[in-house]
């Protein structure tokens, strides 16, 4: 939606609910802002030999309930404010569903349709090279989101495993089944279950 600032929207929603709950203003101030934000550059050698630099993000909103969790978006119109807002909503989603995780979200400003398979792989590995010290199964677990795929998650898991020196399938979710992914994950994201 043009002109929408997801972070401002998320903060307005939070302020309204914090008021309804009479939440302590000091606690509200902590929960209103991300704990950590990363903005970084990812140099990628393109297939034609040129070097192109992409901008990447990761926002870790809150980890009071557990490691950060949230998707990675590869989109030409990606912004830090979009990632901030989505990470905040992820915190609330996990809390409301009583899942012991905190909110996180990330992205890269790119149209992946313009990249070859090899360029996508180098970009994915480059994202991990910038973030590997700040992600991991007990710290922050990225997942696929807009224009990211199980194959991309597999490359990211492989790069992280190389950097930490051990096979670490739990660093990301959404990998292919043969690469340590979960059966039914694709279908489960579209299911809603109610019990009366």
Coordinates of C-alpha atoms in Angstrom, one line a residue:
X1 CA 0.0 0.0 0.0
X2 CA 1.6 3.2 -1.1
X3 CA 2.2 5.8 1.6
X4 CA 1.7 3.3 4.5
X5 CA 4.4 3.3 7.1
X6 CA 4.0 -0.2 8.8
X7 CA 6.1 0.8 11.8
X8 CA 4.0 3.9 12.6
X9 CA 0.9 1.8 12.1
X10 CA 2.2 -0.9 14.5
X11 CA 3.1 1.7 17.1
X12 CA -0.3 3.4 16.9
X13 CA -2.0 0.0 17.4
X14 CA 0.3 -0.7 20.3
X15 CA -0.3 2.7 21.9
X16 CA -4.0 2.1 21.7
X17 CA -3.9 -1.3 23.3
X18 CA -1.4 -0.2 25.9
X19 CA -3.8 2.5 26.9
X20 CA -6.7 0.0 27.1
X21 CA -4.6 -2.3 29.3
X22 CA -3.3 0.6 31.4
X23 CA 0.1 -0.8 30.7
X24 CA 2.9 0.7 32.8
X25 CA 4.4 3.5 30.7
X26 CA 7.9 2.4 31.3
X27 CA 7.1 -1.1 30.1
X28 CA 5.2 0.3 27.1
X29 CA 8.3 2.4 26.1
X30 CA 10.4 -0.8 26.1
X31 CA 7.9 -2.7 24.0
X32 CA 7.3 0.2 21.6
X33 CA 10.7 0.0 20.0
X34 CA 12.9 -2.8 18.5
X35 CA 15.7 -4.0 20.8
X36 CA 18.2 -4.2 17.8
X37 CA 18.3 -3.1 14.2
X38 CA 20.8 -4.0 11.6
X39 CA 21.3 -2.2 8.3
X40 CA 24.2 -3.4 6.2
X41 CA 25.6 -3.7 2.7
X42 CA 26.0 -6.9 0.8
X43 CA 28.5 -6.9 -2.1
X44 CA 27.6 -9.5 -4.7
X45 CA 29.7 -10.5 -7.7
X46 CA 27.2 -10.7 -10.6
X47 CA 27.4 -13.2 -13.4
X48 CA 28.9 -10.6 -15.7
X49 CA 31.8 -10.0 -13.3
X50 CA 30.6 -6.6 -12.0
X51 CA 30.1 -6.0 -8.3
X52 CA 26.7 -4.9 -7.1
X53 CA 26.0 -3.7 -3.6
X54 CA 22.6 -4.5 -2.0
X55 CA 21.1 -3.2 1.2
X56 CA 20.0 -5.7 3.8
X57 CA 18.1 -5.4 7.1
X58 CA 17.3 -7.4 10.2
X59 CA 15.2 -6.1 13.1
X60 CA 15.0 -7.9 16.3
X61 CA 12.0 -6.5 18.1
X62 CA 11.9 -8.3 21.4
X63 CA 13.3 -11.5 22.9
X64 CA 11.7 -11.5 26.4
X65 CA 9.7 -14.7 25.5
X66 CA 12.4 -16.5 23.5
X67 CA 14.6 -16.2 20.4
X68 CA 13.6 -13.9 17.7
X69 CA 11.6 -15.4 14.8
X70 CA 10.5 -14.0 11.5
X71 CA 10.8 -14.0 7.8
X72 CA 13.2 -12.5 5.3
X73 CA 11.7 -10.5 2.4
X74 CA 13.5 -9.9 -0.9
X75 CA 11.6 -7.0 -2.5
X76 CA 12.5 -4.0 -4.5
X77 CA 10.4 -1.7 -2.3
X78 CA 11.7 -3.1 1.0
X79 CA 12.2 -0.5 3.8
X80 CA 13.6 -0.5 7.3
X81 CA 10.2 0.8 8.5
X82 CA 8.4 -2.1 6.9
X83 CA 10.7 -4.6 8.6
X84 CA 10.4 -2.7 11.9
X85 CA 6.6 -2.9 11.8
X86 CA 6.5 -6.6 10.8
X87 CA 9.0 -7.5 13.5
X88 CA 6.7 -5.8 16.1
X89 CA 3.6 -7.6 14.8
X90 CA 5.6 -10.9 15.0
X91 CA 6.2 -10.3 18.7
X92 CA 2.5 -9.8 19.3
X93 CA 1.6 -12.8 17.1
X94 CA 3.9 -15.1 19.1
X95 CA 2.7 -13.7 22.4
X96 CA -1.0 -14.0 21.6
X97 CA -0.5 -17.6 20.4
X98 CA 1.6 -18.3 23.5
X99 CA 4.6 -19.4 21.4
X100 CA 7.9 -18.9 23.3
X101 CA 9.5 -16.7 20.6
X102 CA 10.1 -13.0 20.0
X103 CA 9.6 -11.0 16.9
X104 CA 12.1 -10.5 14.2
X105 CA 12.0 -9.6 10.5
X106 CA 14.5 -9.0 7.8
X107 CA 14.9 -8.2 4.1
X108 CA 17.0 -7.1 1.2
X109 CA 16.1 -4.3 -1.3
X110 CA 16.1 -6.4 -4.5
X111 CA 13.9 -7.7 -7.2
X112 CA 14.9 -11.4 -7.1
X113 CA 13.3 -12.0 -10.5
X114 CA 16.2 -9.9 -12.0
X115 CA 18.8 -12.3 -10.5
X116 CA 20.2 -15.6 -11.8
X117 CA 20.1 -18.6 -9.6
X118 CA 23.9 -18.1 -8.8
X119 CA 23.4 -14.4 -8.0
X120 CA 20.5 -15.3 -5.7
X121 CA 22.7 -17.8 -3.9
X122 CA 25.6 -15.3 -3.5
X123 CA 23.1 -12.7 -2.2
X124 CA 21.7 -15.2 0.4
X125 CA 25.1 -16.2 1.5
X126 CA 26.1 -12.6 1.7
X127 CA 23.2 -11.8 4.0
X128 CA 24.3 -14.5 6.3
X129 CA 27.9 -13.4 6.2
X130 CA 26.7 -10.0 7.5
X131 CA 24.4 -11.4 10.2
X132 CA 25.8 -14.8 11.3
X133 CA 27.0 -13.5 14.7
X134 CA 23.5 -12.2 15.5
X135 CA 21.4 -15.1 14.4
X136 CA 21.2 -18.8 15.5
X137 CA 18.8 -21.4 16.9
X138 CA 18.9 -19.8 20.4
X139 CA 19.1 -16.2 19.2
X140 CA 17.2 -15.4 16.0
X141 CA 15.7 -17.8 13.4
X142 CA 14.9 -16.4 10.0
X143 CA 12.3 -17.9 7.8
X144 CA 11.1 -17.5 4.2
X145 CA 8.7 -14.6 3.4
X146 CA 8.0 -12.4 0.4
X147 CA 10.1 -13.7 -2.6
X148 CA 12.3 -16.0 -0.6
X149 CA 12.1 -19.7 -1.1
X150 CA 13.1 -23.0 0.6
X151 CA 16.2 -23.2 -1.6
X152 CA 17.3 -19.7 -0.4
X153 CA 16.8 -20.9 3.2
X154 CA 18.9 -23.9 2.4
X155 CA 21.8 -21.7 1.1
X156 CA 21.5 -19.6 4.2
X157 CA 21.6 -22.6 6.5
X158 CA 24.7 -24.0 4.7
X159 CA 26.5 -20.6 4.9
X160 CA 25.8 -20.3 8.6
X161 CA 26.9 -23.9 9.2
X162 CA 30.2 -23.2 7.4
X163 CA 30.8 -20.0 9.4
X164 CA 30.1 -21.6 12.8
X165 CA 31.9 -24.8 11.9
X166 CA 29.1 -27.2 12.5
X167 CA 25.9 -28.4 10.7
X168 CA 23.1 -26.2 12.2
X169 CA 19.8 -26.9 10.5
X170 CA 17.9 -25.0 13.3
X171 CA 19.3 -21.6 12.2
X172 CA 16.5 -21.1 9.7
X173 CA 13.0 -22.6 9.0
X174 CA 11.4 -23.2 5.7
X175 CA 14.1 -25.4 4.2
X176 CA 13.4 -28.2 1.7
X177 CA 12.4 -31.4 3.5
X178 CA 15.5 -33.1 2.1
X179 CA 17.6 -30.4 3.7
X180 CA 16.1 -30.7 7.2
X181 CA 12.8 -28.9 6.6
X182 CA 9.4 -30.0 8.1
X183 CA 6.8 -31.9 6.3
X184 CA 3.5 -30.0 6.0
X185 CA 5.1 -26.5 6.6
X186 CA 3.8 -25.1 3.3
X187 CA 0.3 -26.3 3.9
X188 CA 0.3 -25.4 7.6
X189 CA 0.9 -21.7 6.9
X190 CA -2.5 -21.6 5.2
X191 CA -4.5 -23.6 7.7
X192 CA -6.5 -22.1 10.6
X193 CA -7.7 -24.5 13.3
X194 CA -10.3 -23.7 15.9
X195 CA -11.4 -25.9 18.8
X196 CA -14.7 -25.2 20.6

